[in-house]
Short mmCIF file of C-alpha atoms in Angstrom, two decimals:
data_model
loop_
_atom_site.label_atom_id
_atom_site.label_comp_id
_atom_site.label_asym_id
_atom_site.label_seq_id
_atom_site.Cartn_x
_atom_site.Cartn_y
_atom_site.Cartn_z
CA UNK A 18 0.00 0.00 0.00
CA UNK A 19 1.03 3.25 -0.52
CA UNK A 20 -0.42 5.25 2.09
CA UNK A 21 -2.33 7.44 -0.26
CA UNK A 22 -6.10 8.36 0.40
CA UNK A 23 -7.78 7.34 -2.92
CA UNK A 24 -8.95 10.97 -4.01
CA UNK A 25 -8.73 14.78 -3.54
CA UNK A 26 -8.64 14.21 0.81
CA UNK A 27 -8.70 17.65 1.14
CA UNK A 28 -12.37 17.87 -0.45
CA UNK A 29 -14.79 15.71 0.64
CA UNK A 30 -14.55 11.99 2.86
CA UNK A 31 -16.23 10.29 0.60
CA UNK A 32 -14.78 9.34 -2.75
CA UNK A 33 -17.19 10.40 -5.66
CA UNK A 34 -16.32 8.17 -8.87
CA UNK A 35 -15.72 8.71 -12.20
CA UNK A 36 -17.73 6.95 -14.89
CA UNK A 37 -14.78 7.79 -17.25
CA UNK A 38 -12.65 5.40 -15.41
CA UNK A 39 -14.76 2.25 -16.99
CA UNK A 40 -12.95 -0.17 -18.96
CA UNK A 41 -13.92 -2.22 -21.71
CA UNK A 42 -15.68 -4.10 -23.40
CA UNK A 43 -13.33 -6.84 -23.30
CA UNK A 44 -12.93 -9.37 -26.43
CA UNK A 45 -15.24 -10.95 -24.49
CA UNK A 46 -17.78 -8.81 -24.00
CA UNK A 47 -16.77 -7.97 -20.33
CA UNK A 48 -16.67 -4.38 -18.75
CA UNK A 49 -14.49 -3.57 -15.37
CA UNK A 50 -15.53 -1.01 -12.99
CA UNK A 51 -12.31 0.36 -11.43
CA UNK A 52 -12.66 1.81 -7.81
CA UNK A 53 -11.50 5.47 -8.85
CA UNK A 54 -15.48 4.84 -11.19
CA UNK A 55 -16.96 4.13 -7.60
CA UNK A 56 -18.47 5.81 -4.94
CA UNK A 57 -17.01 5.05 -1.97
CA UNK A 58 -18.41 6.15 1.79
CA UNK A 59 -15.06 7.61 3.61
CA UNK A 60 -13.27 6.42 0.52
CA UNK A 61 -10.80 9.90 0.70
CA UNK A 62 -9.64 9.26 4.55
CA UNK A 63 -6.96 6.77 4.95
CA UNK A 64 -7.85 5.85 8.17
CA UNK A 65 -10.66 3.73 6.47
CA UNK A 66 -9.97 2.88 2.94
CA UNK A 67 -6.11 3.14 1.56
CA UNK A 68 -5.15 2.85 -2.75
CA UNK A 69 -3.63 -0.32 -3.08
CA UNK A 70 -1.78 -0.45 -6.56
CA UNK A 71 -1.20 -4.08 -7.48
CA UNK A 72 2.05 -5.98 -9.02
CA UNK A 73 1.50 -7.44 -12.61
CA UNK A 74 0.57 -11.09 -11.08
CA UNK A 75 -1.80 -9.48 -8.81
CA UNK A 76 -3.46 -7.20 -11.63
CA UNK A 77 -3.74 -10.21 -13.44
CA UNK A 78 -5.84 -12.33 -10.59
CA UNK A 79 -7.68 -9.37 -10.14
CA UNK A 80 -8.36 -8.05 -13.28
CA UNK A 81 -7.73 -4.41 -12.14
CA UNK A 82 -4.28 -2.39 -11.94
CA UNK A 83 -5.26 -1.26 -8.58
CA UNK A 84 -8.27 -1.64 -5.74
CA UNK A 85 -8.95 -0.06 -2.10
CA UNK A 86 -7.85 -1.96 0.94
CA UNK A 87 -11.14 -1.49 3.51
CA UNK A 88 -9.09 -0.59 7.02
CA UNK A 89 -11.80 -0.66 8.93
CA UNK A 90 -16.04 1.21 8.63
CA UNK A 91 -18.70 0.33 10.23
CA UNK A 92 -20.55 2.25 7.52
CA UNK A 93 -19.74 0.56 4.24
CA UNK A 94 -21.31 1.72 1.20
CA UNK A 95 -19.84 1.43 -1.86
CA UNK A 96 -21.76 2.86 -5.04
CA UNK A 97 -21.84 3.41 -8.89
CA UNK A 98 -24.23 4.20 -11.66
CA UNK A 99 -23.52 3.85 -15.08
CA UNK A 100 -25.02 4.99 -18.41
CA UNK A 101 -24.95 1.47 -20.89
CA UNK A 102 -24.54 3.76 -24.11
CA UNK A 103 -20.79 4.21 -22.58
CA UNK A 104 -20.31 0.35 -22.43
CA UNK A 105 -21.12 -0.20 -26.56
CA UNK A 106 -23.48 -2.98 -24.70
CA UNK A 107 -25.34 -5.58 -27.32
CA UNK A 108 -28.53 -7.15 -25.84
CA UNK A 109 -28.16 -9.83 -23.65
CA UNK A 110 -27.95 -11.16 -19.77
CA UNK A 111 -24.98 -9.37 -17.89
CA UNK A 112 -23.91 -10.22 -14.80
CA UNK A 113 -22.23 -8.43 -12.07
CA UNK A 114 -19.26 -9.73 -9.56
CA UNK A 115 -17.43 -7.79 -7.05
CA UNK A 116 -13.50 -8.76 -7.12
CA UNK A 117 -12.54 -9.16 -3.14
CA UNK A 118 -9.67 -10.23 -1.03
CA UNK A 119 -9.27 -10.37 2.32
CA UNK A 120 -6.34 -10.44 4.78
CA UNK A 121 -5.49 -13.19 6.96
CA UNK A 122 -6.90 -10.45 9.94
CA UNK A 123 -9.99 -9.50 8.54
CA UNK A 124 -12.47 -9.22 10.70
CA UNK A 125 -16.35 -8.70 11.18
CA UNK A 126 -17.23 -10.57 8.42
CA UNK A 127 -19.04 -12.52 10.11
CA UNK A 128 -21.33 -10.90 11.73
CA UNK A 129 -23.85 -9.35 9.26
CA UNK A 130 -24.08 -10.02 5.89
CA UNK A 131 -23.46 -7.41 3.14
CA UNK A 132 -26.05 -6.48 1.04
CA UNK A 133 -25.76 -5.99 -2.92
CA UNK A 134 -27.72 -4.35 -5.32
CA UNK A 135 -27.94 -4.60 -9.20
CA UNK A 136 -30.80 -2.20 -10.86
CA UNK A 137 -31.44 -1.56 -14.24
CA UNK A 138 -33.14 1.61 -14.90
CA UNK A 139 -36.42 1.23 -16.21
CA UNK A 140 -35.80 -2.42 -15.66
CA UNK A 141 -34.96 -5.45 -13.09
CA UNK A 142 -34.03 -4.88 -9.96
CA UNK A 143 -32.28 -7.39 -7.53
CA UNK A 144 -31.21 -7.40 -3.96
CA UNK A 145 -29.23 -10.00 -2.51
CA UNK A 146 -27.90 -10.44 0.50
CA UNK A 147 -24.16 -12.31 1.04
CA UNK A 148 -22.38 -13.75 3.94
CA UNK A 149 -18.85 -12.88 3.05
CA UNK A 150 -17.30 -14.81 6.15
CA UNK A 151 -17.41 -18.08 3.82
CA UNK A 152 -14.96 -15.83 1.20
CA UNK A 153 -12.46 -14.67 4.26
CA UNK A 154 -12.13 -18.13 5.43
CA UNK A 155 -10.05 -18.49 2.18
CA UNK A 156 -7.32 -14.96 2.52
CA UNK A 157 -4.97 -14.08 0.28
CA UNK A 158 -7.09 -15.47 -2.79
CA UNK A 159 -9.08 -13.21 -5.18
CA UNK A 160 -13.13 -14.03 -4.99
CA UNK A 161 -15.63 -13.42 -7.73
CA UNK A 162 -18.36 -12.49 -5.96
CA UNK A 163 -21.99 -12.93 -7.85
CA UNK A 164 -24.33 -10.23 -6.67
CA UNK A 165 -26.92 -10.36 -9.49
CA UNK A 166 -27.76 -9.42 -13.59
CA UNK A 167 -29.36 -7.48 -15.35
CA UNK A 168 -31.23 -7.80 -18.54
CA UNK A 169 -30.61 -5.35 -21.76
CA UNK A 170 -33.17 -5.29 -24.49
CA UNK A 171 -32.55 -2.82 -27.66
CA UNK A 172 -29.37 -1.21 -27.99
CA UNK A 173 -29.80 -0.05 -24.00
CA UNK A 174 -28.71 3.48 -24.90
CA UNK A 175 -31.15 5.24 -22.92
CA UNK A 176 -30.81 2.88 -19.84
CA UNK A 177 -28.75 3.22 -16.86
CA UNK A 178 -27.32 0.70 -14.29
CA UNK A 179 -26.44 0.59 -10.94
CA UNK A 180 -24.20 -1.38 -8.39
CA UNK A 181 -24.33 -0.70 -4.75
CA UNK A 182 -22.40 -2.99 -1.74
CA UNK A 183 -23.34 -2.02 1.51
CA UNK A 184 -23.70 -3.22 5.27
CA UNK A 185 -25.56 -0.40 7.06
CA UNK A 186 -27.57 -1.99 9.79
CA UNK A 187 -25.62 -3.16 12.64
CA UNK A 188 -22.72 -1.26 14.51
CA UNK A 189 -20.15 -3.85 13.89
CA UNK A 190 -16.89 -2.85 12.16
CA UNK A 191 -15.42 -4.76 9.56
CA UNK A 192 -11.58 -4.58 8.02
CA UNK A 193 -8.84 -6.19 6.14
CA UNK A 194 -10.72 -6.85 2.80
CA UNK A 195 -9.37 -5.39 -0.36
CA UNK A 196 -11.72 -4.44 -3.45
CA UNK A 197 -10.18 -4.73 -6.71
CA UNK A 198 -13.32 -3.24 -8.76
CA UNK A 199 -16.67 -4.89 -10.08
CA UNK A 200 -17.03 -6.87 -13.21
CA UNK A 201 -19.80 -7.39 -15.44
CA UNK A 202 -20.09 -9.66 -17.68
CA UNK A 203 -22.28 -11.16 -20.44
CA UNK A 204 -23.82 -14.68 -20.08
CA UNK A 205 -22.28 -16.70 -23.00
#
């Protein structure tokens, strides 16, 4: 880590993302949402979230030059909306996976589980609700985490989607996980 807060910290806490930062579509069809495209609750103070930049091998495994390595909140809320005409989408099922780690001391994991949203404009919208605990039992090993799809019919030009991971409920802090970014990807 390098110790850096992941935006402007002399703004705002809270790290408001740039759309911009999307990348793709892959030859496969696949988009990555970097964290600098995120919204991230206390994302700009170091004391919760910290820029991680990754090595080749990691970037790789992760599928993201660099992610945010979660300190410690027990507030998290991490956002991002999304117009489809800046993807080039086709029609089809797409669906959506946060990239996680976590550290060999994370902690409070266990304790509530986080909730995920997928929403298409106009469209579907799913809620799930996942019990990360089972993903920290594994550290040091990059998870694809499913948190739901969406469906675009027509050219989607006009829609819009959104992401959202958050655990808002309960007091309990939570720490040591690192987000490289959130994929989505079409069903082939």
């Amino acid at each position: 880590m390098d110790n850096q807060p992941v935006g402007n910290v002399h703004s705002d806490p809270h790290l408001i993302g740039d759309p911009s930062k999307v990348k793709g579509p892959d030859s496969d069809g696949s988009f990555g949402i970097p964290v600098r495209a995120l919204n991230i609750t206390w994302g700009n103070d170091p004391r919760y979230w910290e820029l991680v930049k990754f090595c080749e091998t990691e970037s790789k495994l992760a599928g993201f030059e660099e992610g945010v390595a979660l300190q410690q909140v027990n507030w998290l809320q991490v956002t991002g909306k999304f117009e489809l005409v800046t993807f080039n989408i086709v029609p089809k099922l797409y669906k959506v996976y946060y990239m996680m780690k976590f550290n060999e001391d994370a902690f409070g994991w266990n304790h509530a589980p986080i909730k995920f949203k997928v929403k298409l404009e106009g469209g579907s919208e799913s809620e799930v609700k996942v019990n990360l605990h089972k993903y920290r039992e594994k550290p040091m090993m990059w998870h694809k985490v499913y948190v739901g799809e969406f469906n675009v019919v027509g050219d989607g030009s006009s829609m819009t989607v959104e992401v959202g991971m958050f655990e808002v409920e309960t007091d309990w802090w939570k720490g040591g996980a690192i987000l490289g970014g959130v994929r989505i990807e079409p069903e082939l």
